[in-house]
Short mmCIF file of N, CA and C in Angstrom, two decimals:
data_model
loop_
_atom_site.label_atom_id
_atom_site.label_comp_id
_atom_site.label_asym_id
_atom_site.label_seq_id
_atom_site.Cartn_x
_atom_site.Cartn_y
_atom_site.Cartn_z
N LYS A 247 23.72 24.29 -11.44
CA LYS A 247 23.01 24.15 -10.16
C LYS A 247 23.93 23.54 -9.12
N ALA A 248 23.83 24.05 -7.91
CA ALA A 248 24.61 23.47 -6.81
C ALA A 248 24.04 22.10 -6.44
N ALA A 249 24.90 21.27 -5.89
CA ALA A 249 24.44 19.95 -5.44
C ALA A 249 23.45 20.13 -4.30
N PRO A 250 22.36 19.34 -4.28
CA PRO A 250 21.37 19.49 -3.21
C PRO A 250 21.93 19.03 -1.87
N LYS A 251 21.39 19.60 -0.82
CA LYS A 251 21.77 19.21 0.54
C LYS A 251 21.25 17.80 0.82
N PRO A 252 21.82 17.12 1.83
CA PRO A 252 21.30 15.79 2.20
C PRO A 252 19.83 15.88 2.61
N LEU A 253 19.10 14.84 2.35
CA LEU A 253 17.68 14.80 2.68
C LEU A 253 17.48 14.79 4.19
N GLU A 254 16.27 15.13 4.60
CA GLU A 254 15.93 15.20 6.02
C GLU A 254 14.76 14.27 6.33
N SER A 255 14.77 13.75 7.53
CA SER A 255 13.62 13.06 8.13
C SER A 255 13.13 11.83 7.36
N LEU A 256 14.03 10.96 6.95
CA LEU A 256 13.61 9.72 6.30
C LEU A 256 12.91 8.83 7.32
N GLU A 257 11.71 8.36 6.95
CA GLU A 257 10.95 7.44 7.78
C GLU A 257 10.59 6.22 6.93
N ALA A 258 10.47 5.07 7.59
CA ALA A 258 10.06 3.85 6.90
C ALA A 258 8.86 3.27 7.62
N PHE A 259 7.83 2.93 6.85
CA PHE A 259 6.61 2.33 7.38
C PHE A 259 6.40 1.00 6.68
N ASP A 260 6.01 -0.01 7.44
CA ASP A 260 5.63 -1.25 6.80
C ASP A 260 4.44 -0.93 5.91
N ALA A 261 4.52 -1.29 4.64
CA ALA A 261 3.42 -0.99 3.72
C ALA A 261 2.21 -1.82 4.13
N LEU A 262 1.17 -1.16 4.58
CA LEU A 262 -0.01 -1.85 5.10
C LEU A 262 -0.62 -2.78 4.06
N ASN A 263 -0.91 -3.99 4.50
CA ASN A 263 -1.57 -4.99 3.66
C ASN A 263 -0.88 -5.17 2.31
N ALA A 264 0.42 -5.00 2.28
CA ALA A 264 1.21 -5.21 1.06
C ALA A 264 2.43 -6.03 1.44
N GLU A 265 2.43 -7.27 1.08
CA GLU A 265 3.55 -8.13 1.43
C GLU A 265 4.83 -7.65 0.74
N LYS A 266 5.92 -7.88 1.43
CA LYS A 266 7.26 -7.66 0.87
C LYS A 266 7.48 -6.23 0.41
N SER A 267 6.96 -5.25 1.19
CA SER A 267 7.07 -3.84 0.80
C SER A 267 7.30 -2.95 2.02
N ILE A 268 7.94 -1.82 1.77
CA ILE A 268 8.17 -0.77 2.76
C ILE A 268 7.79 0.56 2.10
N THR A 269 7.15 1.44 2.85
CA THR A 269 6.84 2.79 2.37
C THR A 269 7.87 3.74 2.98
N LEU A 270 8.63 4.41 2.12
CA LEU A 270 9.63 5.39 2.56
C LEU A 270 9.05 6.79 2.39
N VAL A 271 9.25 7.64 3.40
CA VAL A 271 8.72 9.01 3.38
C VAL A 271 9.84 9.95 3.85
N TRP A 272 10.03 11.07 3.13
CA TRP A 272 11.03 12.05 3.53
C TRP A 272 10.56 13.45 3.15
N ASN A 273 11.16 14.45 3.82
CA ASN A 273 10.82 15.85 3.52
C ASN A 273 11.26 16.20 2.11
N LYS A 274 10.41 16.92 1.39
CA LYS A 274 10.76 17.37 0.05
C LYS A 274 11.80 18.48 0.18
N PRO A 275 12.93 18.36 -0.52
CA PRO A 275 13.95 19.40 -0.43
C PRO A 275 13.47 20.73 -1.01
N LYS A 276 14.05 21.81 -0.53
CA LYS A 276 13.70 23.14 -1.04
C LYS A 276 14.37 23.39 -2.39
N GLU A 277 15.54 22.77 -2.62
CA GLU A 277 16.25 22.95 -3.89
C GLU A 277 15.55 22.19 -5.00
N GLU A 278 15.92 22.52 -6.23
CA GLU A 278 15.41 21.79 -7.38
C GLU A 278 16.16 20.47 -7.48
N ILE A 279 15.39 19.38 -7.53
CA ILE A 279 15.96 18.03 -7.56
C ILE A 279 15.61 17.40 -8.91
N ASP A 280 16.58 16.71 -9.49
CA ASP A 280 16.33 16.00 -10.75
C ASP A 280 15.99 14.54 -10.51
N SER A 281 16.64 13.93 -9.50
CA SER A 281 16.36 12.52 -9.23
C SER A 281 16.70 12.17 -7.79
N TYR A 282 16.12 11.08 -7.36
CA TYR A 282 16.41 10.51 -6.05
C TYR A 282 17.01 9.13 -6.27
N SER A 283 17.93 8.74 -5.39
CA SER A 283 18.47 7.39 -5.39
C SER A 283 18.07 6.75 -4.08
N ILE A 284 17.46 5.58 -4.17
CA ILE A 284 17.06 4.83 -2.99
C ILE A 284 17.97 3.61 -2.92
N TYR A 285 18.70 3.50 -1.84
CA TYR A 285 19.63 2.39 -1.63
C TYR A 285 19.07 1.50 -0.52
N TYR A 286 19.25 0.18 -0.65
CA TYR A 286 18.84 -0.72 0.42
C TYR A 286 19.70 -1.97 0.42
N SER A 287 19.84 -2.55 1.61
CA SER A 287 20.65 -3.75 1.78
C SER A 287 20.27 -4.43 3.09
N VAL A 288 20.57 -5.71 3.20
CA VAL A 288 20.38 -6.41 4.47
C VAL A 288 21.57 -6.16 5.39
N SER A 289 22.63 -5.54 4.88
CA SER A 289 23.83 -5.20 5.66
C SER A 289 23.90 -3.70 5.87
N ASP A 290 24.40 -3.31 7.03
CA ASP A 290 24.58 -1.90 7.36
C ASP A 290 25.65 -1.31 6.43
N PHE A 291 25.32 -0.23 5.73
CA PHE A 291 26.29 0.40 4.84
C PHE A 291 26.49 1.88 5.17
N SER A 292 26.15 2.26 6.41
CA SER A 292 26.20 3.67 6.80
C SER A 292 27.62 4.24 6.83
N GLY A 293 28.64 3.43 7.02
CA GLY A 293 30.00 3.94 7.10
C GLY A 293 30.72 4.00 5.77
N LYS A 294 30.00 3.79 4.69
CA LYS A 294 30.64 3.78 3.37
C LYS A 294 30.37 5.07 2.61
N LYS A 295 31.32 5.43 1.75
CA LYS A 295 31.12 6.55 0.84
C LYS A 295 30.21 6.08 -0.30
N ILE A 296 29.52 7.01 -0.93
CA ILE A 296 28.64 6.66 -2.05
C ILE A 296 29.43 5.95 -3.15
N SER A 297 30.65 6.37 -3.41
CA SER A 297 31.46 5.72 -4.44
C SER A 297 31.68 4.24 -4.11
N GLU A 298 31.83 3.90 -2.81
CA GLU A 298 31.98 2.51 -2.39
C GLU A 298 30.65 1.77 -2.49
N ILE A 299 29.57 2.44 -2.12
CA ILE A 299 28.24 1.83 -2.15
C ILE A 299 27.86 1.45 -3.58
N LYS A 300 28.19 2.30 -4.54
CA LYS A 300 27.86 2.03 -5.93
C LYS A 300 28.56 0.78 -6.45
N LYS A 301 29.71 0.43 -5.88
CA LYS A 301 30.48 -0.75 -6.30
C LYS A 301 30.07 -2.00 -5.53
N ASP A 302 29.36 -1.84 -4.42
CA ASP A 302 28.97 -2.95 -3.55
C ASP A 302 27.71 -3.61 -4.09
N GLU A 303 27.81 -4.83 -4.57
CA GLU A 303 26.67 -5.52 -5.17
C GLU A 303 25.61 -5.92 -4.15
N SER A 304 25.95 -5.91 -2.86
CA SER A 304 24.95 -6.25 -1.84
C SER A 304 24.01 -5.08 -1.56
N VAL A 305 24.40 -3.89 -1.99
CA VAL A 305 23.56 -2.70 -1.82
C VAL A 305 22.85 -2.44 -3.15
N LYS A 306 21.53 -2.55 -3.12
CA LYS A 306 20.71 -2.33 -4.32
C LYS A 306 20.38 -0.85 -4.45
N LYS A 307 20.25 -0.40 -5.70
CA LYS A 307 19.93 1.01 -5.95
C LYS A 307 18.71 1.11 -6.87
N ILE A 308 17.81 2.01 -6.51
CA ILE A 308 16.65 2.33 -7.33
C ILE A 308 16.73 3.82 -7.64
N SER A 309 16.55 4.19 -8.90
CA SER A 309 16.52 5.60 -9.29
C SER A 309 15.08 6.02 -9.53
N ALA A 310 14.75 7.21 -9.06
CA ALA A 310 13.40 7.76 -9.24
C ALA A 310 13.53 9.20 -9.74
N GLU A 311 12.99 9.46 -10.91
CA GLU A 311 13.05 10.80 -11.50
C GLU A 311 12.09 11.73 -10.75
N ALA A 312 12.60 12.86 -10.30
CA ALA A 312 11.78 13.82 -9.54
C ALA A 312 10.68 14.43 -10.40
N GLY A 313 10.89 14.52 -11.69
CA GLY A 313 9.89 15.11 -12.57
C GLY A 313 8.76 14.15 -12.91
N ASN A 314 8.86 12.92 -12.45
CA ASN A 314 7.85 11.90 -12.76
C ASN A 314 7.11 11.49 -11.47
N THR A 315 6.61 12.48 -10.74
CA THR A 315 5.92 12.20 -9.47
C THR A 315 4.41 12.26 -9.65
N ILE A 316 3.74 11.54 -8.78
CA ILE A 316 2.28 11.58 -8.72
C ILE A 316 1.92 12.46 -7.52
N ARG A 317 1.10 13.46 -7.74
CA ARG A 317 0.75 14.40 -6.67
C ARG A 317 -0.44 13.87 -5.89
N ILE A 318 -0.30 13.88 -4.57
CA ILE A 318 -1.36 13.49 -3.64
C ILE A 318 -1.63 14.69 -2.74
N GLU A 319 -2.87 15.10 -2.64
CA GLU A 319 -3.19 16.20 -1.73
C GLU A 319 -2.99 15.76 -0.28
N ASN A 320 -3.57 14.59 0.07
CA ASN A 320 -3.45 14.09 1.43
C ASN A 320 -3.64 12.58 1.43
N ILE A 321 -3.06 11.91 2.42
CA ILE A 321 -3.13 10.46 2.53
C ILE A 321 -2.97 10.08 4.00
N ASP A 322 -3.58 8.99 4.40
CA ASP A 322 -3.40 8.45 5.74
C ASP A 322 -2.68 7.11 5.59
N LEU A 323 -1.39 7.08 5.84
CA LEU A 323 -0.59 5.87 5.66
C LEU A 323 -0.85 4.82 6.74
N THR A 324 -1.67 5.17 7.75
CA THR A 324 -1.98 4.21 8.81
C THR A 324 -3.29 3.48 8.57
N GLN A 325 -4.04 3.87 7.54
CA GLN A 325 -5.33 3.25 7.24
C GLN A 325 -5.34 2.74 5.81
N CYS A 326 -5.75 1.49 5.66
CA CYS A 326 -5.77 0.88 4.34
C CYS A 326 -6.91 -0.13 4.30
N SER A 327 -7.71 -0.11 3.23
CA SER A 327 -8.84 -1.04 3.14
C SER A 327 -8.92 -1.62 1.73
N PHE A 328 -9.62 -2.77 1.62
CA PHE A 328 -9.76 -3.47 0.35
C PHE A 328 -11.17 -3.30 -0.20
N ASP A 329 -11.27 -3.15 -1.52
CA ASP A 329 -12.57 -3.17 -2.19
C ASP A 329 -12.99 -4.61 -2.47
N SER A 330 -12.02 -5.43 -2.88
CA SER A 330 -12.30 -6.83 -3.19
C SER A 330 -11.05 -7.66 -2.93
N ILE A 331 -11.24 -8.96 -2.76
CA ILE A 331 -10.13 -9.87 -2.51
C ILE A 331 -9.20 -9.86 -3.71
N GLY A 332 -7.91 -9.77 -3.43
CA GLY A 332 -6.90 -9.78 -4.48
C GLY A 332 -6.54 -8.41 -5.03
N SER A 333 -7.30 -7.38 -4.65
CA SER A 333 -6.97 -6.04 -5.12
C SER A 333 -6.05 -5.37 -4.09
N PRO A 334 -5.23 -4.42 -4.53
CA PRO A 334 -4.38 -3.71 -3.56
C PRO A 334 -5.24 -2.86 -2.62
N CYS A 335 -4.75 -2.65 -1.41
CA CYS A 335 -5.51 -1.83 -0.46
C CYS A 335 -5.48 -0.37 -0.89
N LYS A 336 -6.51 0.35 -0.48
CA LYS A 336 -6.61 1.77 -0.78
C LYS A 336 -6.43 2.55 0.52
N TYR A 337 -5.52 3.51 0.47
CA TYR A 337 -5.19 4.28 1.67
C TYR A 337 -6.25 5.31 2.01
N GLY A 338 -6.44 5.52 3.32
CA GLY A 338 -7.41 6.48 3.82
C GLY A 338 -7.16 7.87 3.27
N ILE A 339 -8.18 8.64 3.08
CA ILE A 339 -8.22 10.00 2.54
C ILE A 339 -7.91 9.99 1.04
N TYR A 340 -6.81 9.33 0.64
CA TYR A 340 -6.39 9.28 -0.77
C TYR A 340 -7.32 8.41 -1.62
N LYS A 341 -7.87 7.36 -1.04
CA LYS A 341 -8.83 6.46 -1.69
C LYS A 341 -8.24 5.70 -2.88
N ASN A 342 -6.92 5.60 -2.93
CA ASN A 342 -6.23 4.85 -3.98
C ASN A 342 -5.10 4.04 -3.35
N SER A 343 -4.58 3.10 -4.11
CA SER A 343 -3.43 2.34 -3.64
C SER A 343 -2.16 3.06 -4.08
N LEU A 344 -1.05 2.75 -3.42
CA LEU A 344 0.25 3.24 -3.84
C LEU A 344 0.86 2.18 -4.75
N GLN A 345 1.39 2.60 -5.87
CA GLN A 345 2.00 1.67 -6.81
C GLN A 345 3.48 1.51 -6.49
N PRO A 346 3.94 0.26 -6.42
CA PRO A 346 5.37 0.04 -6.16
C PRO A 346 6.22 0.69 -7.25
N GLY A 347 7.34 1.24 -6.84
CA GLY A 347 8.26 1.83 -7.80
C GLY A 347 7.88 3.20 -8.31
N ARG A 348 6.85 3.82 -7.74
CA ARG A 348 6.42 5.16 -8.16
C ARG A 348 6.74 6.16 -7.06
N LEU A 349 7.07 7.35 -7.48
CA LEU A 349 7.38 8.43 -6.56
C LEU A 349 6.16 9.32 -6.44
N TYR A 350 5.78 9.66 -5.19
CA TYR A 350 4.60 10.49 -4.92
C TYR A 350 5.02 11.76 -4.17
N TYR A 351 4.31 12.84 -4.44
CA TYR A 351 4.49 14.08 -3.68
C TYR A 351 3.24 14.28 -2.83
N TRP A 352 3.42 14.29 -1.51
CA TRP A 352 2.36 14.45 -0.53
C TRP A 352 2.27 15.94 -0.21
N LYS A 353 1.40 16.64 -0.93
CA LYS A 353 1.36 18.10 -0.89
C LYS A 353 1.07 18.67 0.50
N SER A 354 0.08 18.17 1.21
CA SER A 354 -0.30 18.76 2.50
C SER A 354 0.81 18.66 3.54
N LYS A 355 1.71 17.70 3.40
CA LYS A 355 2.82 17.54 4.35
C LYS A 355 4.16 17.95 3.74
N ASP A 356 4.18 18.29 2.45
CA ASP A 356 5.40 18.64 1.72
C ASP A 356 6.46 17.54 1.86
N LYS A 357 6.00 16.30 1.58
CA LYS A 357 6.87 15.13 1.70
C LYS A 357 6.83 14.31 0.42
N MET A 358 7.84 13.49 0.26
CA MET A 358 7.92 12.55 -0.85
C MET A 358 7.62 11.15 -0.30
N ILE A 359 6.98 10.30 -1.12
CA ILE A 359 6.64 8.93 -0.72
C ILE A 359 7.11 7.99 -1.82
N TYR A 360 7.70 6.87 -1.42
CA TYR A 360 8.12 5.85 -2.38
C TYR A 360 7.81 4.48 -1.77
N LEU A 361 7.12 3.63 -2.52
CA LEU A 361 6.80 2.27 -2.08
C LEU A 361 7.82 1.32 -2.69
N ALA A 362 8.73 0.82 -1.86
CA ALA A 362 9.75 -0.14 -2.30
C ALA A 362 9.20 -1.54 -2.11
N ASN A 363 9.29 -2.36 -3.15
CA ASN A 363 8.78 -3.72 -3.05
C ASN A 363 9.87 -4.73 -3.42
N GLY A 364 9.50 -6.01 -3.41
CA GLY A 364 10.47 -7.06 -3.71
C GLY A 364 11.37 -7.39 -2.53
N LEU A 365 10.94 -7.03 -1.34
CA LEU A 365 11.70 -7.28 -0.12
C LEU A 365 11.22 -8.57 0.52
N ALA A 366 11.97 -9.10 1.46
CA ALA A 366 11.57 -10.30 2.19
C ALA A 366 10.91 -9.89 3.51
N ASP A 367 9.70 -10.36 3.74
CA ASP A 367 9.03 -10.07 5.01
C ASP A 367 9.82 -10.69 6.16
N GLY A 368 9.94 -9.95 7.25
CA GLY A 368 10.66 -10.42 8.42
C GLY A 368 12.16 -10.19 8.36
N GLN A 369 12.68 -9.74 7.24
CA GLN A 369 14.11 -9.47 7.07
C GLN A 369 14.40 -8.00 7.38
N GLU A 370 15.40 -7.73 8.20
CA GLU A 370 15.78 -6.36 8.51
C GLU A 370 16.56 -5.77 7.34
N TYR A 371 16.20 -4.54 6.95
CA TYR A 371 16.85 -3.84 5.85
C TYR A 371 17.35 -2.47 6.32
N TYR A 372 18.37 -2.00 5.64
CA TYR A 372 18.89 -0.65 5.82
C TYR A 372 18.55 0.12 4.55
N PHE A 373 18.00 1.33 4.71
CA PHE A 373 17.58 2.16 3.58
C PHE A 373 18.25 3.52 3.65
N ALA A 374 18.57 4.07 2.49
CA ALA A 374 19.08 5.44 2.40
C ALA A 374 18.48 6.07 1.16
N VAL A 375 18.25 7.38 1.23
CA VAL A 375 17.75 8.11 0.08
C VAL A 375 18.61 9.36 -0.09
N THR A 376 19.07 9.59 -1.33
CA THR A 376 19.83 10.79 -1.64
C THR A 376 19.15 11.50 -2.81
N ALA A 377 19.40 12.79 -2.93
CA ALA A 377 18.87 13.59 -4.02
C ALA A 377 20.03 14.06 -4.88
N ALA A 378 19.79 14.19 -6.18
CA ALA A 378 20.85 14.62 -7.10
C ALA A 378 20.33 15.72 -8.02
N ASN A 379 21.25 16.57 -8.48
CA ASN A 379 20.90 17.58 -9.48
C ASN A 379 21.07 16.99 -10.87
N SER A 380 20.95 17.80 -11.91
CA SER A 380 21.00 17.30 -13.29
C SER A 380 22.37 16.74 -13.66
N GLN A 381 23.42 17.11 -12.93
CA GLN A 381 24.75 16.57 -13.18
C GLN A 381 25.00 15.30 -12.37
N GLY A 382 23.99 14.85 -11.61
CA GLY A 382 24.14 13.66 -10.79
C GLY A 382 24.91 13.90 -9.51
N GLU A 383 25.10 15.17 -9.15
CA GLU A 383 25.87 15.50 -7.95
C GLU A 383 24.98 15.47 -6.71
N ILE A 384 25.55 14.96 -5.63
CA ILE A 384 24.90 15.01 -4.33
C ILE A 384 25.85 15.68 -3.36
N SER A 385 25.32 16.19 -2.27
CA SER A 385 26.12 16.93 -1.30
C SER A 385 26.41 16.06 -0.08
N ASN A 386 27.59 16.23 0.48
CA ASN A 386 27.91 15.54 1.73
C ASN A 386 27.26 16.25 2.90
N ASP A 387 27.09 15.53 4.00
CA ASP A 387 26.56 16.12 5.22
C ASP A 387 27.67 16.96 5.84
N LYS A 388 27.63 18.25 5.66
CA LYS A 388 28.69 19.15 6.11
C LYS A 388 28.53 19.56 7.58
N THR A 389 27.50 19.05 8.26
CA THR A 389 27.31 19.43 9.67
C THR A 389 28.34 18.75 10.56
N ILE A 390 29.00 17.70 10.07
CA ILE A 390 30.02 17.01 10.84
C ILE A 390 31.37 17.38 10.24
N SER A 391 32.26 17.97 11.04
CA SER A 391 33.55 18.41 10.57
C SER A 391 34.33 17.26 9.95
N GLY A 392 34.80 17.44 8.71
CA GLY A 392 35.60 16.44 8.03
C GLY A 392 34.83 15.25 7.49
N ASN A 393 33.51 15.28 7.59
CA ASN A 393 32.71 14.15 7.14
C ASN A 393 32.74 14.04 5.62
N THR A 394 33.05 12.84 5.12
CA THR A 394 33.04 12.61 3.67
C THR A 394 31.94 11.63 3.30
N TYR A 395 31.02 11.40 4.21
CA TYR A 395 29.94 10.46 3.97
C TYR A 395 28.64 11.22 3.74
N VAL A 396 27.78 10.65 2.94
CA VAL A 396 26.52 11.29 2.63
C VAL A 396 25.44 10.85 3.60
N LEU A 397 25.54 9.63 4.11
CA LEU A 397 24.47 9.04 4.91
C LEU A 397 24.55 9.48 6.36
N SER A 398 23.41 9.79 6.92
CA SER A 398 23.34 10.24 8.30
C SER A 398 22.10 9.64 8.94
N GLU A 399 22.30 8.75 9.92
CA GLU A 399 21.17 8.08 10.56
C GLU A 399 20.22 9.10 11.16
N GLY A 400 18.93 8.85 10.95
CA GLY A 400 17.90 9.76 11.45
C GLY A 400 17.59 10.88 10.47
N ARG A 401 18.41 11.03 9.45
CA ARG A 401 18.15 12.06 8.43
C ARG A 401 17.78 11.39 7.11
N ASN A 402 18.73 10.69 6.50
CA ASN A 402 18.44 10.05 5.22
C ASN A 402 18.87 8.58 5.20
N TYR A 403 19.02 7.99 6.39
CA TYR A 403 19.42 6.58 6.52
C TYR A 403 18.62 5.96 7.66
N ILE A 404 18.04 4.78 7.43
CA ILE A 404 17.16 4.19 8.43
C ILE A 404 17.17 2.66 8.31
N LYS A 405 16.81 2.01 9.39
CA LYS A 405 16.69 0.55 9.43
C LYS A 405 15.22 0.20 9.65
N SER A 406 14.71 -0.80 8.91
CA SER A 406 13.31 -1.18 9.06
C SER A 406 13.11 -2.62 8.58
N THR A 407 12.00 -3.22 9.01
CA THR A 407 11.68 -4.61 8.66
C THR A 407 10.25 -4.70 8.15
N PRO A 408 10.05 -5.13 6.90
CA PRO A 408 8.67 -5.34 6.42
C PRO A 408 8.06 -6.57 7.08
N ALA A 409 6.77 -6.52 7.34
CA ALA A 409 6.06 -7.63 7.97
C ALA A 409 4.91 -8.08 7.09
N ASP A 410 4.60 -9.36 7.15
CA ASP A 410 3.44 -9.90 6.41
C ASP A 410 2.22 -9.70 7.30
N ASP A 411 1.36 -8.74 6.93
CA ASP A 411 0.15 -8.50 7.73
C ASP A 411 -1.11 -8.81 6.95
N LEU A 412 -0.97 -9.51 5.83
CA LEU A 412 -2.15 -9.91 5.06
C LEU A 412 -2.80 -11.14 5.66
N ALA A 413 -4.10 -11.17 5.67
CA ALA A 413 -4.83 -12.36 6.13
C ALA A 413 -4.58 -13.48 5.13
N PRO A 414 -4.56 -14.72 5.59
CA PRO A 414 -4.37 -15.83 4.64
C PRO A 414 -5.48 -15.85 3.59
N GLY A 415 -5.14 -16.37 2.43
CA GLY A 415 -6.10 -16.45 1.33
C GLY A 415 -7.16 -17.51 1.60
N LYS A 416 -8.15 -17.52 0.76
CA LYS A 416 -9.26 -18.48 0.84
C LYS A 416 -8.73 -19.90 0.59
N VAL A 417 -9.13 -20.84 1.40
CA VAL A 417 -8.72 -22.24 1.23
C VAL A 417 -9.50 -22.81 0.07
N THR A 418 -8.78 -23.46 -0.85
CA THR A 418 -9.42 -24.09 -2.00
C THR A 418 -8.98 -25.54 -2.11
N GLU A 419 -9.73 -26.32 -2.83
CA GLU A 419 -9.41 -27.72 -3.13
C GLU A 419 -9.14 -28.54 -1.87
N LEU A 420 -9.97 -28.35 -0.86
CA LEU A 420 -9.86 -29.13 0.37
C LEU A 420 -10.63 -30.41 0.20
N ASP A 421 -9.93 -31.54 0.25
CA ASP A 421 -10.55 -32.85 0.09
C ASP A 421 -11.07 -33.38 1.42
N LYS A 422 -12.18 -34.08 1.37
CA LYS A 422 -12.71 -34.72 2.56
C LYS A 422 -11.91 -36.00 2.80
N ILE A 423 -11.69 -36.31 4.06
CA ILE A 423 -10.96 -37.53 4.40
C ILE A 423 -11.91 -38.57 4.93
#
């Protein structure tokens, strides 16, 4: 199999009512994909080759198997509600929560969704997503003459900041003075 082309249209959304999380969304490639690699760091790594990124300990990598996706017919990532205190929010239309570390296929939009967690709220992060075939090969962005980099801002590389939008918890053990 040929190496897949670079991904298109990476977007990052603050995961609604989920502290320390970002929801990443990108167009599903037309080629057959075996896995996705999600890279993130508090430092800009857009000018580095993937071989350099893999050696850089400040850039974290998450692997997601393309064959292990959860199919969603439709979802509204802008609406999220709770059934009970302490439970994860459930997204509009889908009526379920997104699980951190799971890959979803959004059928009606032909997009992939990944909820990255373990981030610091208020901290700016840089994210990149690449696709690989069964040999682990990825393709460079050949639209730029002589380009040896895989990452392309606005396509598969983005900057975003998770925010804490949860209401404070119930006050307990308040003593009278």
